[in-house]
mmCIF file of C-alpha atoms in Angstrom:
data_model
loop_
_atom_site.group_PDB
_atom_site.id
_atom_site.type_symbol
_atom_site.label_atom_id
_atom_site.label_comp_id
_atom_site.label_asym_id
_atom_site.label_seq_id
_atom_site.Cartn_x
_atom_site.Cartn_y
_atom_site.Cartn_z
ATOM 1 C CA ASP A 1 45.069 -2.058 76.678
ATOM 2 C CA LEU A 2 46.140 -5.207 74.735
ATOM 3 C CA TYR A 3 49.249 -5.430 76.902
ATOM 4 C CA GLY A 4 48.068 -4.805 80.488
ATOM 5 C CA ASN A 5 48.579 -1.067 80.446
ATOM 6 C CA GLU A 6 46.059 0.741 82.547
ATOM 7 C CA PHE A 7 44.363 3.890 81.262
ATOM 8 C CA SER A 8 41.591 5.884 82.890
ATOM 9 C CA GLY A 9 39.158 8.643 81.804
ATOM 10 C CA ASP A 10 35.447 9.663 81.594
ATOM 11 C CA LEU A 11 33.632 9.004 78.338
ATOM 12 C CA THR A 12 30.961 11.599 78.781
ATOM 13 C CA ILE A 13 28.004 12.415 76.460
ATOM 14 C CA ARG A 14 25.871 15.274 77.290
ATOM 15 C CA GLU A 15 22.132 14.414 77.672
ATOM 16 C CA ARG A 16 20.929 17.095 75.359
ATOM 17 C CA ASP A 17 23.324 15.691 72.552
ATOM 18 C CA PHE A 18 21.947 12.161 73.114
ATOM 19 C CA LEU A 19 18.381 13.308 72.940
ATOM 20 C CA ARG A 20 18.950 15.439 69.920
ATOM 21 C CA LEU A 21 20.880 12.871 67.905
ATOM 22 C CA ILE A 22 19.183 9.552 69.047
ATOM 23 C CA ASP A 23 17.001 9.233 66.074
ATOM 24 C CA HIS A 24 18.990 11.288 63.511
ATOM 25 C CA THR A 25 19.609 8.233 61.215
ATOM 26 C CA LYS A 26 15.883 8.459 60.180
ATOM 27 C CA ASN A 27 16.857 11.472 58.185
ATOM 28 C CA TYR A 28 19.397 9.489 56.178
ATOM 29 C CA VAL A 29 18.996 9.530 52.186
ATOM 30 C CA PRO A 30 20.923 6.654 50.507
ATOM 31 C CA PRO A 31 23.473 7.797 47.989
ATOM 32 C CA SER A 32 22.478 7.310 44.530
ATOM 33 C CA GLY A 33 25.978 5.420 43.707
ATOM 34 C CA GLY A 34 24.785 2.446 45.714
ATOM 35 C CA ASN A 35 27.080 2.520 48.642
ATOM 36 C CA PHE A 36 24.328 2.331 51.146
ATOM 37 C CA TRP A 37 26.634 1.470 54.235
ATOM 38 C CA GLY A 38 29.242 3.660 53.488
ATOM 39 C CA GLY A 39 26.944 6.665 53.101
ATOM 40 C CA LEU A 40 25.187 5.641 56.336
ATOM 41 C CA TYR A 41 28.353 5.500 58.314
ATOM 42 C CA ASP A 42 29.564 8.781 56.804
ATOM 43 C CA HIS A 43 26.213 10.438 57.787
ATOM 44 C CA ILE A 44 26.473 9.305 61.436
ATOM 45 C CA ASP A 45 30.021 10.418 61.712
ATOM 46 C CA ARG A 46 29.410 13.868 60.417
ATOM 47 C CA ASN A 47 26.391 14.276 62.602
ATOM 48 C CA ASP A 48 27.804 12.878 65.920
ATOM 49 C CA THR A 49 31.539 13.822 65.890
ATOM 50 C CA PRO A 50 31.081 17.328 67.133
ATOM 51 C CA SER A 51 29.093 15.936 70.082
ATOM 52 C CA LEU A 52 31.920 13.655 70.909
ATOM 53 C CA ASP A 53 34.064 16.582 72.042
ATOM 54 C CA LEU A 54 34.297 15.486 75.785
ATOM 55 C CA VAL A 55 35.090 12.013 74.684
ATOM 56 C CA LEU A 56 37.781 13.209 72.366
ATOM 57 C CA ALA A 57 39.218 15.416 75.051
ATOM 58 C CA THR A 58 39.628 12.499 77.382
ATOM 59 C CA PHE A 59 41.468 10.547 74.689
ATOM 60 C CA GLU A 60 43.568 13.534 73.830
ATOM 61 C CA GLY A 61 44.407 13.849 77.586
ATOM 62 C CA ILE A 62 45.648 10.236 77.642
ATOM 63 C CA HIS A 63 47.656 10.807 74.540
ATOM 64 C CA ARG A 64 49.294 13.826 76.085
ATOM 65 C CA THR A 65 50.037 12.646 79.722
ATOM 66 C CA ARG A 66 51.093 9.140 78.613
ATOM 67 C CA GLN A 67 52.973 10.463 75.428
ATOM 68 C CA LEU A 68 51.783 7.572 73.275
ATOM 69 C CA ASN A 69 53.106 7.175 69.755
ATOM 70 C CA THR A 70 50.953 6.613 66.794
ATOM 71 C CA MET A 71 50.411 2.929 67.315
ATOM 72 C CA GLN A 72 49.894 2.999 70.968
ATOM 73 C CA PHE A 73 47.235 5.571 70.808
ATOM 74 C CA ALA A 74 45.302 3.493 68.336
ATOM 75 C CA GLU A 75 45.568 0.312 70.380
ATOM 76 C CA MET A 76 44.435 2.321 73.501
ATOM 77 C CA VAL A 77 41.407 3.551 71.636
ATOM 78 C CA VAL A 78 40.418 0.256 69.973
ATOM 79 C CA SER A 79 40.959 -1.773 73.249
ATOM 80 C CA CYS A 80 38.914 0.594 75.138
ATOM 81 C CA ILE A 81 35.905 -0.097 72.911
ATOM 82 C CA GLN A 82 36.792 -3.750 72.519
ATOM 83 C CA ASP A 83 36.579 -4.048 76.404
ATOM 84 C CA ILE A 84 32.708 -2.916 76.391
ATOM 85 C CA PRO A 85 30.612 -6.206 76.260
ATOM 86 C CA TYR A 86 28.899 -7.114 73.025
ATOM 87 C CA SER A 87 25.295 -6.549 72.448
ATOM 88 C CA PHE A 88 23.040 -7.133 69.380
ATOM 89 C CA VAL A 89 21.598 -4.097 67.779
ATOM 90 C CA PHE A 90 18.429 -4.915 65.972
ATOM 91 C CA GLN A 91 16.080 -2.816 63.750
ATOM 92 C CA ASP A 92 13.135 -4.499 65.086
ATOM 93 C CA ILE A 93 12.277 -5.469 68.740
ATOM 94 C CA CYS A 94 14.462 -7.947 70.634
ATOM 95 C CA ARG A 95 12.707 -11.322 70.736
ATOM 96 C CA PRO A 96 13.265 -14.406 72.748
ATOM 97 C CA ALA A 97 16.555 -16.337 72.150
ATOM 98 C CA GLU A 98 14.625 -19.125 70.250
ATOM 99 C CA TYR A 99 13.487 -16.757 67.617
ATOM 100 C CA TYR A 100 16.995 -16.329 66.103
ATOM 101 C CA GLU A 101 19.761 -18.790 64.479
ATOM 102 C CA GLU A 102 21.816 -20.677 67.115
ATOM 103 C CA ALA A 103 24.842 -18.472 67.101
ATOM 104 C CA ILE A 104 22.687 -15.611 68.212
ATOM 105 C CA ALA A 105 20.347 -17.564 70.381
ATOM 106 C CA GLN A 106 23.383 -19.041 72.244
ATOM 107 C CA ILE A 107 24.478 -15.490 73.233
ATOM 108 C CA LEU A 108 20.934 -14.324 74.162
ATOM 109 C CA ARG A 109 20.322 -17.451 76.385
ATOM 110 C CA SER A 110 23.255 -16.602 78.663
ATOM 111 C CA CYS A 111 22.750 -12.836 78.513
ATOM 112 C CA PRO A 112 18.981 -11.788 77.638
ATOM 113 C CA GLU A 113 19.862 -8.056 78.358
ATOM 114 C CA CYS A 114 22.639 -8.088 75.568
ATOM 115 C CA CYS A 115 20.204 -6.743 73.011
ATOM 116 C CA ILE A 116 18.723 -3.466 72.029
ATOM 117 C CA GLY A 117 15.974 -3.220 69.549
ATOM 118 C CA ASN A 118 13.886 -0.695 67.395
ATOM 119 C CA VAL A 119 17.210 1.004 66.198
ATOM 120 C CA ARG A 120 17.012 2.299 62.533
ATOM 121 C CA TYR A 121 19.226 0.228 60.395
ATOM 122 C CA GLY A 122 20.580 -1.795 63.290
ATOM 123 C CA VAL A 123 23.398 0.527 63.977
ATOM 124 C CA GLN A 124 23.719 2.700 67.113
ATOM 125 C CA THR A 125 25.143 6.101 66.621
ATOM 126 C CA PRO A 126 28.370 6.971 68.592
ATOM 127 C CA VAL A 127 26.465 9.251 70.999
ATOM 128 C CA ALA A 128 23.790 6.681 71.706
ATOM 129 C CA PHE A 129 26.407 3.763 72.100
ATOM 130 C CA LEU A 130 28.276 5.758 74.676
ATOM 131 C CA GLN A 131 25.166 6.606 76.576
ATOM 132 C CA ASN A 132 24.084 2.892 76.868
ATOM 133 C CA LEU A 133 27.046 0.992 76.072
ATOM 134 C CA LYS A 134 24.994 -1.468 73.824
ATOM 135 C CA GLY A 135 27.072 -1.990 70.698
ATOM 136 C CA ASP A 136 27.509 -4.661 67.935
ATOM 137 C CA CYS A 137 30.061 -4.756 65.227
ATOM 138 C CA ASP A 138 29.327 -1.632 63.075
ATOM 139 C CA THR A 139 28.253 0.391 66.040
ATOM 140 C CA ARG A 140 31.799 0.013 67.302
ATOM 141 C CA THR A 141 33.588 0.786 64.028
ATOM 142 C CA VAL A 142 31.592 3.694 63.345
ATOM 143 C CA LEU A 143 32.634 5.001 66.781
ATOM 144 C CA ILE A 144 36.386 4.269 66.410
ATOM 145 C CA TYR A 145 36.407 5.446 62.881
ATOM 146 C CA SER A 146 35.196 8.850 64.125
ATOM 147 C CA VAL A 147 37.488 9.111 66.992
ATOM 148 C CA LEU A 148 40.584 8.168 65.097
ATOM 149 C CA LYS A 149 39.580 10.228 61.958
ATOM 150 C CA HIS A 150 39.485 13.183 64.311
ATOM 151 C CA PHE A 151 43.101 12.347 65.287
ATOM 152 C CA ASN A 152 43.930 12.366 61.553
ATOM 153 C CA TYR A 153 44.424 8.600 61.125
ATOM 154 C CA ASP A 154 43.862 7.049 57.703
ATOM 155 C CA ILE A 155 41.012 4.661 58.810
ATOM 156 C CA ALA A 156 38.584 2.587 57.089
ATOM 157 C CA ILE A 157 35.430 0.522 57.891
ATOM 158 C CA LEU A 158 35.167 -2.744 55.900
ATOM 159 C CA ASN A 159 31.823 -4.810 55.794
ATOM 160 C CA SER A 160 31.210 -8.455 54.641
ATOM 161 C CA ASP A 161 27.903 -9.529 53.317
ATOM 162 C CA PHE A 162 29.162 -12.920 53.418
ATOM 163 C CA TYR A 163 30.104 -12.858 57.118
ATOM 164 C CA LYS A 164 27.402 -10.367 58.061
ATOM 165 C CA HIS A 165 30.028 -8.546 60.195
ATOM 166 C CA SER A 166 32.059 -5.104 60.043
ATOM 167 C CA ILE A 167 35.637 -4.479 60.976
ATOM 168 C CA LEU A 168 38.179 -1.684 61.098
ATOM 169 C CA GLY A 169 41.041 -0.900 58.652
ATOM 170 C CA ILE A 170 43.913 1.180 59.473
ATOM 171 C CA ASN A 171 46.745 2.375 56.988
ATOM 172 C CA ILE A 172 49.633 1.929 59.627
ATOM 173 C CA PRO A 173 52.772 -0.148 59.462
ATOM 174 C CA ALA A 174 52.120 -3.427 61.090
ATOM 175 C CA SER A 175 51.933 -7.178 60.448
ATOM 176 C CA GLY A 176 49.093 -9.541 59.743
ATOM 177 C CA ALA A 177 45.903 -9.442 57.800
ATOM 178 C CA PHE A 178 45.189 -6.569 55.434
ATOM 179 C CA LYS A 179 43.284 -5.204 52.552
ATOM 180 C CA ILE A 180 44.544 -3.231 49.630
ATOM 181 C CA HIS A 181 42.204 -0.283 48.730
ATOM 182 C CA ASN A 182 43.050 2.418 46.185
ATOM 183 C CA GLY A 183 46.718 1.348 46.641
ATOM 184 C CA LYS A 184 46.853 1.610 50.411
ATOM 185 C CA LYS A 185 47.332 -1.190 52.736
ATOM 186 C CA TYR A 186 44.583 -1.145 55.402
ATOM 187 C CA MET A 187 45.581 -3.570 58.338
ATOM 188 C CA LEU A 188 42.402 -5.367 59.450
ATOM 189 C CA TRP A 189 41.107 -4.983 63.137
ATOM 190 C CA GLU A 190 38.317 -6.849 64.937
ATOM 191 C CA THR A 191 36.562 -4.658 67.314
ATOM 192 C CA THR A 192 33.898 -6.837 69.118
ATOM 193 C CA ALA A 193 35.921 -8.794 71.583
ATOM 194 C CA LYS A 194 38.779 -8.240 73.879
ATOM 195 C CA TYR A 195 42.530 -8.852 72.995
ATOM 196 C CA TYR A 196 42.306 -8.923 69.151
ATOM 197 C CA GLU A 197 45.588 -7.123 68.096
ATOM 198 C CA ILE A 198 45.881 -5.267 64.789
ATOM 199 C CA GLY A 199 46.033 -7.751 61.841
ATOM 200 C CA SER A 200 44.489 -10.660 63.828
ATOM 201 C CA LEU A 201 40.972 -11.730 62.851
ATOM 202 C CA PRO A 202 38.905 -14.537 64.064
ATOM 203 C CA TYR A 203 39.238 -17.934 62.012
ATOM 204 C CA ASN A 204 35.787 -17.764 60.827
ATOM 205 C CA PHE A 205 36.182 -14.192 59.360
ATOM 206 C CA ASN A 206 39.479 -14.460 57.952
ATOM 207 C CA ASP A 207 38.909 -14.938 54.227
ATOM 208 C CA ILE A 208 40.146 -11.462 52.975
ATOM 209 C CA SER A 209 38.171 -11.900 49.679
ATOM 210 C CA HIS A 210 34.894 -11.579 51.577
ATOM 211 C CA TRP A 211 35.802 -8.002 53.071
ATOM 212 C CA ASN A 212 35.053 -4.785 51.172
ATOM 213 C CA VAL A 213 36.012 -1.237 52.077
ATOM 214 C CA VAL A 214 32.757 0.813 52.431
ATOM 215 C CA LEU A 215 34.229 4.083 53.827
ATOM 216 C CA THR A 216 37.587 5.718 54.323
ATOM 217 C CA SER A 217 38.682 8.801 56.200
ATOM 218 C CA LYS A 218 41.305 9.919 53.388
#
């Protein structure tokens, strides 16, 4: 985790669940209210979470045997996903690095395999992500949202059109960057790179006014 504690467990997805769910976002119908991303993430969560039972059992086993408190358990789950190397998830095919803006091109030049294409809406579902470990920002936030929601956390997903990024929010006592939503204080959490603690955002994503809550668990 963030502090050098080691945890071990299998993150197992059944092949039949992967094959059944890999393309289910094609059935997503946007809500009439206009919250496209929140509706999509909720659709993914409701369809995938029942098939995350083996993964949830692994996290529950760690929780029980290590006797983690509420914050320690959240840190264990988030750092597990942070530790998975970043990959771009595109709705179109993955193109050569030169096709993209410099920030993306720089990553793809050093890691051409860090990309998966032809994914509806550019978001991998949790089941698909855990099958191939190819995940960008909202692919990760949706997975963590589903896991922590299952364990009764008050969790949120925040998106920014300005930053073109997605982060996690969690209503838990902590210090650092936060967003107030419906009278509740959601601590912000970056999920795409190692070692980001709760309340700590990258300097180039840290203007809170550009972040909007698109989905909450409670």
